CSV table of C-alpha atoms in Angstrom, one decimal:
chain,number,residue,atom,x,y,z
A,176,UNK,CA,-1.4,-6.1,-62.0
A,177,UNK,CA,-0.1,-3.0,-60.2
A,178,UNK,CA,-0.6,-3.3,-56.4
A,179,UNK,CA,-1.8,0.3,-56.4
A,180,UNK,CA,-4.8,-0.8,-58.5
A,181,UNK,CA,-5.9,-3.3,-55.9
A,182,UNK,CA,-8.6,-1.2,-54.2
A,183,UNK,CA,-10.2,-0.3,-57.5
A,184,UNK,CA,-10.0,-3.7,-59.1
A,185,UNK,CA,-11.1,-5.5,-56.0
A,186,UNK,CA,-14.2,-3.3,-55.6
A,187,UNK,CA,-15.3,-4.1,-59.2
A,188,UNK,CA,-14.7,-7.9,-59.0
A,189,UNK,CA,-17.4,-10.4,-58.0
A,190,UNK,CA,-17.2,-11.7,-54.4
A,191,UNK,CA,-15.6,-15.0,-55.3
A,192,UNK,CA,-12.8,-13.4,-57.2
A,193,UNK,CA,-12.2,-10.8,-54.5
A,194,UNK,CA,-12.0,-13.7,-52.0
A,195,UNK,CA,-9.3,-15.4,-54.0
A,196,UNK,CA,-7.5,-12.1,-54.6
A,197,UNK,CA,-7.4,-11.3,-50.9
A,198,UNK,CA,-6.2,-14.8,-50.1
A,199,UNK,CA,-3.1,-14.3,-52.2
A,200,UNK,CA,-2.2,-11.3,-50.1
A,201,UNK,CA,-2.8,-13.0,-46.8
A,202,UNK,CA,-0.1,-14.9,-45.0
A,203,UNK,CA,-1.7,-17.6,-42.8
A,204,UNK,CA,1.4,-19.5,-41.9
A,205,UNK,CA,3.1,-16.3,-40.7
A,206,UNK,CA,0.3,-15.6,-38.3
A,207,UNK,CA,0.6,-19.0,-36.7
A,208,UNK,CA,4.3,-18.4,-36.0
A,209,UNK,CA,3.8,-15.2,-33.9
A,210,UNK,CA,0.1,-15.1,-32.8
A,211,UNK,CA,-2.5,-17.6,-31.7
A,212,UNK,CA,-5.2,-15.9,-33.8
A,213,UNK,CA,-6.0,-18.2,-36.7
A,214,UNK,CA,-6.9,-17.1,-40.3
A,215,UNK,CA,-10.5,-15.9,-40.3
A,216,UNK,CA,-11.1,-18.0,-43.4
A,217,UNK,CA,-10.2,-21.1,-41.3
A,218,UNK,CA,-12.9,-20.2,-38.8
A,219,UNK,CA,-15.7,-20.0,-41.3
A,220,UNK,CA,-18.5,-22.6,-40.8
A,221,UNK,CA,-21.9,-22.9,-42.3
A,222,UNK,CA,-24.7,-22.3,-39.8
A,223,UNK,CA,-26.6,-25.5,-39.2
A,224,UNK,CA,-29.8,-25.0,-37.1
A,225,UNK,CA,-31.5,-27.9,-35.4
A,226,UNK,CA,-35.2,-28.2,-36.3
A,227,UNK,CA,-36.1,-28.2,-32.6
A,228,UNK,CA,-34.4,-25.8,-30.2
A,229,UNK,CA,-32.3,-27.8,-27.7
A,230,UNK,CA,-31.3,-26.3,-24.4
A,231,UNK,CA,-27.6,-26.5,-23.8
A,232,UNK,CA,-26.1,-27.3,-20.5
A,233,UNK,CA,-24.7,-24.4,-18.6
A,234,UNK,CA,-21.5,-24.6,-16.5
A,235,UNK,CA,-22.2,-23.7,-12.9
A,236,UNK,CA,-21.2,-20.2,-12.2
A,237,UNK,CA,-19.0,-19.9,-9.1
A,238,UNK,CA,-20.6,-17.8,-6.5
A,239,UNK,CA,-18.5,-14.9,-5.4
A,240,UNK,CA,-17.1,-15.0,-1.9
A,241,UNK,CA,-15.5,-12.3,0.2
A,242,UNK,CA,-12.0,-13.5,-0.9
A,243,UNK,CA,-12.8,-13.9,-4.6
A,244,UNK,CA,-10.2,-12.2,-6.8
A,245,UNK,CA,-10.2,-12.1,-10.6
A,246,UNK,CA,-7.2,-13.3,-12.6
A,247,UNK,CA,-5.4,-10.3,-14.0
A,248,UNK,CA,-4.8,-10.7,-17.8
A,249,UNK,CA,-1.3,-9.3,-18.2
A,250,UNK,CA,-1.4,-7.6,-21.6
A,251,UNK,CA,2.1,-6.2,-21.0
A,252,UNK,CA,3.7,-9.6,-20.6
A,253,UNK,CA,1.8,-11.2,-23.5
A,254,UNK,CA,2.7,-8.2,-25.7
A,255,UNK,CA,6.4,-8.5,-24.8
A,256,UNK,CA,6.4,-12.1,-25.9
A,257,UNK,CA,4.8,-11.1,-29.3
A,258,UNK,CA,7.2,-8.2,-29.7
A,259,UNK,CA,10.2,-10.5,-29.1
A,260,UNK,CA,9.1,-12.9,-31.9
A,261,UNK,CA,8.5,-9.9,-34.2
A,262,UNK,CA,12.0,-8.6,-33.4
A,263,UNK,CA,13.4,-12.0,-34.4
A,264,UNK,CA,11.5,-11.9,-37.7
A,265,UNK,CA,12.8,-8.4,-38.4
A,266,UNK,CA,16.4,-9.5,-37.7
A,267,UNK,CA,16.1,-12.4,-40.1
A,268,UNK,CA,14.6,-10.1,-42.8
A,269,UNK,CA,17.5,-7.7,-42.4
A,270,UNK,CA,20.1,-10.5,-42.5
A,271,UNK,CA,18.6,-12.3,-45.5
A,272,UNK,CA,17.5,-9.4,-47.8
A,273,UNK,CA,19.0,-6.3,-46.1
A,274,UNK,CA,15.6,-4.7,-45.6
A,275,UNK,CA,13.5,-3.9,-42.5
A,276,UNK,CA,9.8,-2.8,-42.2
A,277,UNK,CA,9.0,0.9,-42.0
A,278,UNK,CA,6.0,2.6,-40.4
A,279,UNK,CA,4.8,6.2,-41.0
A,280,UNK,CA,2.7,7.9,-38.4
A,281,UNK,CA,0.7,11.2,-38.8
A,282,UNK,CA,-0.2,12.9,-35.5
A,283,UNK,CA,-2.6,15.9,-35.7
A,284,UNK,CA,-2.9,18.2,-32.7
A,285,UNK,CA,-1.8,17.9,-29.1
A,286,UNK,CA,-4.2,15.5,-27.4
A,287,UNK,CA,-2.4,14.1,-24.4
A,288,UNK,CA,-3.7,10.5,-24.9
A,289,UNK,CA,-2.8,10.5,-28.6
A,290,UNK,CA,0.7,11.8,-27.8
A,291,UNK,CA,1.1,8.9,-25.2
A,292,UNK,CA,0.0,6.4,-27.8
A,293,UNK,CA,2.4,7.7,-30.4
A,294,UNK,CA,5.2,7.8,-27.9
A,295,UNK,CA,4.6,4.2,-27.0
A,296,UNK,CA,4.5,3.2,-30.7
A,297,UNK,CA,7.8,4.9,-31.4
A,298,UNK,CA,9.5,3.2,-28.4
A,299,UNK,CA,8.1,-0.2,-29.4
A,300,UNK,CA,9.1,0.2,-33.1
A,301,UNK,CA,12.7,1.0,-32.1
A,302,UNK,CA,12.8,-2.1,-29.8
A,303,UNK,CA,11.8,-4.5,-32.6
A,304,UNK,CA,13.9,-2.9,-35.3
A,305,UNK,CA,11.1,-1.3,-37.3
A,306,UNK,CA,11.9,2.1,-38.8
A,307,UNK,CA,9.4,4.8,-37.9
A,308,UNK,CA,8.8,8.2,-39.6
A,309,UNK,CA,6.5,10.7,-37.9
A,310,UNK,CA,4.8,13.9,-39.2
A,311,UNK,CA,3.2,16.2,-36.6
A,312,UNK,CA,0.6,18.6,-37.9
A,313,UNK,CA,-1.1,21.5,-36.0
A,314,UNK,CA,-4.6,21.2,-34.6
A,315,UNK,CA,-5.9,23.7,-37.1
A,316,UNK,CA,-4.4,22.0,-40.2
A,317,UNK,CA,-6.5,21.5,-43.3
A,318,UNK,CA,-7.7,18.3,-44.7
A,319,UNK,CA,-5.5,18.8,-47.7
A,320,UNK,CA,-2.4,19.0,-45.6
A,321,UNK,CA,-3.2,15.6,-44.0
A,322,UNK,CA,-4.1,14.0,-47.4
A,323,UNK,CA,-0.9,15.4,-48.9
A,324,UNK,CA,1.2,13.8,-46.2
A,325,UNK,CA,-0.7,10.6,-46.8
A,326,UNK,CA,-0.1,10.8,-50.5
A,327,UNK,CA,3.6,11.1,-50.0
A,328,UNK,CA,3.7,8.0,-47.8
A,329,UNK,CA,1.4,6.1,-50.2
A,330,UNK,CA,3.8,6.6,-53.0
A,331,UNK,CA,7.0,6.0,-51.0
A,332,UNK,CA,8.0,2.3,-51.6
A,333,UNK,CA,10.2,2.3,-48.4
A,334,UNK,CA,7.0,2.8,-46.3
A,335,UNK,CA,5.1,-0.4,-45.5
A,336,UNK,CA,2.5,0.9,-43.0
A,337,UNK,CA,0.7,4.1,-42.5
A,338,UNK,CA,-1.1,5.1,-39.3
A,339,UNK,CA,-3.2,8.2,-38.8
A,340,UNK,CA,-3.5,8.6,-35.0
A,341,UNK,CA,-7.2,8.9,-34.1
A,342,UNK,CA,-9.3,10.6,-33.1
A,343,UNK,CA,-8.8,13.6,-35.5
A,344,UNK,CA,-10.0,17.1,-34.8
A,345,UNK,CA,-13.7,17.6,-35.5
A,346,UNK,CA,-13.2,19.8,-38.6
A,347,UNK,CA,-11.5,17.0,-40.4
A,348,UNK,CA,-13.4,14.3,-42.4
A,349,UNK,CA,-12.1,11.2,-40.7
A,350,UNK,CA,-13.7,8.8,-43.2
A,351,UNK,CA,-12.3,10.6,-46.2
A,352,UNK,CA,-8.8,10.7,-44.7
A,353,UNK,CA,-8.8,7.0,-43.8
A,354,UNK,CA,-10.1,6.1,-47.2
A,355,UNK,CA,-7.1,7.9,-48.7
A,356,UNK,CA,-4.6,5.4,-47.1
A,357,UNK,CA,-3.3,2.8,-49.5
A,358,UNK,CA,-5.1,-0.5,-48.8
A,359,UNK,CA,-1.8,-2.3,-48.8
A,360,UNK,CA,-0.4,0.0,-46.1
A,361,UNK,CA,-3.5,0.3,-44.0
A,362,UNK,CA,-1.9,-1.4,-40.9
A,363,UNK,CA,-4.6,0.1,-38.6
A,364,UNK,CA,-7.2,-1.9,-40.6
A,365,UNK,CA,-9.7,1.0,-40.9
A,366,UNK,CA,-10.0,1.1,-44.7
A,367,UNK,CA,-13.6,0.4,-45.8
A,368,UNK,CA,-12.5,-2.6,-47.8
A,369,UNK,CA,-10.7,-4.1,-44.8
A,370,UNK,CA,-13.7,-3.5,-42.5
A,371,UNK,CA,-16.0,-4.9,-45.2
A,372,UNK,CA,-13.9,-8.1,-45.5
A,373,UNK,CA,-13.9,-8.4,-41.8
A,374,UNK,CA,-17.7,-8.3,-41.8
A,375,UNK,CA,-18.2,-11.1,-44.4
A,376,UNK,CA,-17.8,-14.8,-44.0
A,377,UNK,CA,-15.6,-16.2,-46.8
A,378,UNK,CA,-13.5,-13.0,-46.8
A,379,UNK,CA,-10.3,-12.0,-45.0
A,380,UNK,CA,-9.0,-8.5,-44.7
A,381,UNK,CA,-5.4,-7.6,-45.4
A,382,UNK,CA,-5.3,-6.1,-41.9
A,383,UNK,CA,-7.5,-6.5,-38.8
A,384,UNK,CA,-7.8,-3.4,-36.7
A,385,UNK,CA,-5.1,-3.5,-34.0
A,386,UNK,CA,-7.1,-3.1,-30.8
A,387,UNK,CA,-9.8,-5.6,-31.6
A,388,UNK,CA,-7.2,-8.1,-32.8
A,389,UNK,CA,-5.2,-7.5,-29.7
A,390,UNK,CA,-8.3,-8.2,-27.5
A,391,UNK,CA,-8.9,-11.5,-29.3
A,392,UNK,CA,-5.2,-12.5,-28.9
A,393,UNK,CA,-5.4,-11.7,-25.1
A,394,UNK,CA,-8.3,-14.0,-24.8
A,395,UNK,CA,-6.7,-16.8,-26.8
A,396,UNK,CA,-3.4,-16.6,-25.1
A,397,UNK,CA,-5.2,-16.7,-21.7
A,398,UNK,CA,-7.0,-19.9,-22.6
A,399,UNK,CA,-10.4,-18.2,-22.7
A,400,UNK,CA,-13.0,-19.9,-24.9
A,401,UNK,CA,-14.9,-17.6,-27.3
A,402,UNK,CA,-16.9,-19.9,-29.4
A,403,UNK,CA,-20.5,-20.2,-28.2
A,404,UNK,CA,-20.1,-17.5,-25.5
A,405,UNK,CA,-22.4,-14.5,-25.1
A,406,UNK,CA,-20.3,-11.4,-25.7
A,407,UNK,CA,-21.4,-7.9,-25.0
A,408,UNK,CA,-19.5,-4.9,-26.5
A,409,UNK,CA,-20.1,-1.5,-25.0
A,410,UNK,CA,-19.5,1.1,-27.6
A,411,UNK,CA,-19.9,1.1,-31.4
A,412,UNK,CA,-17.0,3.3,-32.6
A,413,UNK,CA,-15.4,2.6,-36.0
A,414,UNK,CA,-12.1,2.3,-34.1
A,415,UNK,CA,-13.0,-0.4,-31.6
A,416,UNK,CA,-16.6,-1.3,-30.9
A,417,UNK,CA,-17.7,-2.0,-34.5
A,418,UNK,CA,-14.7,-4.1,-35.6
A,419,UNK,CA,-14.6,-5.8,-32.2
A,420,UNK,CA,-18.2,-7.0,-32.5
A,421,UNK,CA,-17.5,-8.2,-36.1
A,422,UNK,CA,-14.4,-10.1,-35.0
A,423,UNK,CA,-16.1,-11.8,-32.1
A,424,UNK,CA,-18.8,-13.0,-34.4
A,425,UNK,CA,-16.1,-14.4,-36.8
A,426,UNK,CA,-14.9,-16.3,-33.7
A,427,UNK,CA,-18.5,-17.6,-33.2
A,428,UNK,CA,-19.5,-15.6,-30.1
A,429,UNK,CA,-23.1,-14.4,-29.8
A,430,UNK,CA,-22.7,-10.7,-29.8
A,431,UNK,CA,-24.7,-7.8,-28.4
A,432,UNK,CA,-23.6,-4.2,-28.9
A,433,UNK,CA,-24.6,-1.5,-26.3
A,434,UNK,CA,-24.5,2.2,-27.1
A,435,UNK,CA,-25.8,5.5,-25.7
A,436,UNK,CA,-29.4,4.8,-26.9
A,437,UNK,CA,-29.6,1.2,-25.5
A,438,UNK,CA,-32.4,0.7,-23.0
A,439,UNK,CA,-31.5,-1.2,-19.8
A,440,UNK,CA,-27.8,-1.5,-20.6
A,441,UNK,CA,-27.0,-2.7,-17.1
A,442,UNK,CA,-29.3,-5.7,-17.5
A,443,UNK,CA,-28.0,-6.6,-20.9
A,444,UNK,CA,-24.3,-6.3,-19.8
A,445,UNK,CA,-25.1,-8.6,-16.8
A,446,UNK,CA,-25.8,-11.5,-19.2
A,447,UNK,CA,-22.3,-11.4,-20.8
A,448,UNK,CA,-19.8,-14.2,-20.5
A,449,UNK,CA,-17.3,-11.9,-22.2
A,450,UNK,CA,-17.7,-8.1,-21.7
A,451,UNK,CA,-15.7,-5.7,-23.8
A,452,UNK,CA,-15.9,-2.0,-22.9
A,453,UNK,CA,-14.9,0.7,-25.3
A,454,UNK,CA,-17.1,3.6,-24.2
A,455,UNK,CA,-14.5,6.1,-23.0
A,456,UNK,CA,-16.4,6.8,-19.8
A,457,UNK,CA,-14.4,6.4,-16.6
A,458,UNK,CA,-15.9,3.8,-14.2
A,459,UNK,CA,-19.0,3.4,-16.3
A,460,UNK,CA,-19.3,-0.3,-15.5
A,461,UNK,CA,-19.9,-1.0,-11.9
A,462,UNK,CA,-20.4,-4.3,-10.0
A,463,UNK,CA,-24.1,-4.4,-10.8
A,464,UNK,CA,-23.3,-4.6,-14.5
A,465,UNK,CA,-21.4,-7.9,-14.2
A,466,UNK,CA,-22.3,-11.5,-14.3
A,467,UNK,CA,-20.3,-13.6,-11.7
A,468,UNK,CA,-17.4,-15.3,-13.5
A,469,UNK,CA,-17.5,-13.0,-16.5
A,470,UNK,CA,-14.3,-12.2,-18.5
A,471,UNK,CA,-13.8,-8.4,-18.8
A,472,UNK,CA,-11.7,-6.7,-21.5
A,473,UNK,CA,-11.4,-3.0,-20.7
A,474,UNK,CA,-10.4,-1.0,-23.7
A,475,UNK,CA,-11.1,2.3,-21.9
A,476,UNK,CA,-8.1,4.6,-21.5
A,477,UNK,CA,-9.4,7.7,-19.8
A,478,UNK,CA,-6.9,10.4,-18.6
A,479,UNK,CA,-7.4,11.6,-15.0
A,480,UNK,CA,-5.6,14.6,-13.7
A,481,UNK,CA,-2.7,13.5,-11.4
A,482,UNK,CA,0.0,16.1,-10.5
A,483,UNK,CA,2.1,13.3,-9.0
A,484,UNK,CA,2.4,11.6,-12.4
A,485,UNK,CA,5.3,12.2,-14.8
A,486,UNK,CA,2.8,13.4,-17.4
A,487,UNK,CA,0.4,15.2,-15.1
A,488,UNK,CA,-2.3,12.5,-15.4
A,489,UNK,CA,-2.9,8.7,-15.1
A,490,UNK,CA,-5.2,6.4,-17.1
A,491,UNK,CA,-8.2,4.5,-15.8
A,492,UNK,CA,-10.6,2.3,-17.6
A,493,UNK,CA,-14.4,2.1,-18.3
A,494,UNK,CA,-14.7,-0.5,-15.6
A,495,UNK,CA,-14.5,0.1,-11.8
A,496,UNK,CA,-11.6,-2.2,-11.4
A,497,UNK,CA,-11.8,-2.7,-7.6
A,498,UNK,CA,-15.4,-3.8,-7.8
A,499,UNK,CA,-14.9,-5.9,-10.9
A,500,UNK,CA,-12.0,-8.0,-9.5
A,501,UNK,CA,-14.4,-9.3,-6.8
A,502,UNK,CA,-16.9,-10.6,-9.4
A,503,UNK,CA,-15.2,-11.3,-12.7
A,504,UNK,CA,-13.1,-14.5,-13.4
A,505,UNK,CA,-10.6,-12.5,-15.4
A,506,UNK,CA,-10.0,-8.9,-16.3
A,507,UNK,CA,-7.5,-6.7,-18.2
A,508,UNK,CA,-6.0,-3.8,-16.2
A,509,UNK,CA,-5.7,-0.2,-17.3
A,510,UNK,CA,-3.0,0.5,-18.0
A,511,UNK,CA,-1.1,-2.7,-18.8
A,512,UNK,CA,-3.9,-4.6,-20.5
A,513,UNK,CA,-5.2,-3.9,-24.0
A,514,UNK,CA,-2.9,-0.9,-24.7
A,515,UNK,CA,0.4,-2.9,-25.1
A,516,UNK,CA,-1.4,-5.4,-27.3
A,517,UNK,CA,-2.7,-2.7,-29.6
A,518,UNK,CA,0.9,-1.6,-30.2
A,519,UNK,CA,2.1,-5.2,-30.6
A,520,UNK,CA,-0.6,-5.8,-33.3
A,521,UNK,CA,0.4,-2.6,-35.1
A,522,UNK,CA,4.0,-3.9,-35.3
A,523,UNK,CA,2.8,-7.3,-36.4
A,524,UNK,CA,0.7,-5.7,-39.2
A,525,UNK,CA,3.6,-3.6,-40.3
A,526,UNK,CA,5.9,-6.6,-40.5
A,527,UNK,CA,3.3,-8.6,-42.4
A,528,UNK,CA,2.9,-5.7,-44.9
A,529,UNK,CA,6.7,-5.6,-45.4
A,530,UNK,CA,6.7,-9.4,-46.0
A,531,UNK,CA,4.2,-8.9,-48.7
A,532,UNK,CA,6.0,-6.0,-50.3
A,533,UNK,CA,9.4,-7.9,-50.3
A,534,UNK,CA,7.7,-11.3,-51.1
A,535,UNK,CA,9.8,-12.4,-48.1
A,536,UNK,CA,9.7,-16.1,-47.2
A,537,UNK,CA,12.3,-18.3,-45.7
């Protein structure tokens, strides 16, 4: 069967056949070598409810004192370790078969944050030995121009991963463009079949979206328990909020999603053992939103004008960091938290895609 036929065939097959087909394309052993995140299929468990509700014991929450300071989850250091292991895999691939993974990036427009993200991806790709090709298109480009670029990358066997930097200008149909990416090269994990597989027990996507996967890896590598915890995700975007909530559920957290229409968001957020913010609103989450001892994963990357900075701005998160460090048990900083992990997961997905394409094992 042609690999290019996979999206069509998979969509027509019954669920049990699709599950087996996806499993053939998923490298579980490879994941355990570089990441701590297990195969999603290995996490699947049947829900077994007790006939009578039994109250669980709660760990005592440490009361905050004046000298309380949260542990800083160093995403930069964790990502460096992952990138080092990816670089080692790329070197072995080059030595054994004379090939290296290749990533294609399409950047539309001149958004400063998007340019920063792409610049970081270029640097990181070069560091680990992954080839990167980039196409820059003007803000007013047509949908056809973007899709034509995608089509060329889809058909190029030397390209193993394709990334369209989001968000796109409003006149472009984001869903249509993402759907045009070859499923086997969707290293951002946003193809509908990848998201659908993420949502369903018994299924495993070819790629998990990079930022949500990076958040999970941060928690796991920091020794933070997810199973059974109450998690609150602020934001429900297709890029972070939605897939993050699905992934937390696959890791057996009890998940609540807050959005702009949620009533009493502050009260709900204050119940979270794990709080993930991806609203894109600077300092939205203040001390009053936080449960003492909570773990905070701040995905917000909000540019603030700063003439002293090299690029004319600096980034802050959705969480008021100074207030949060006096209440939370652990927190990711901005920058230096989730951002480096997102890039590391992109490199990981690209390497895994190349391994499938080359049928590379050793």
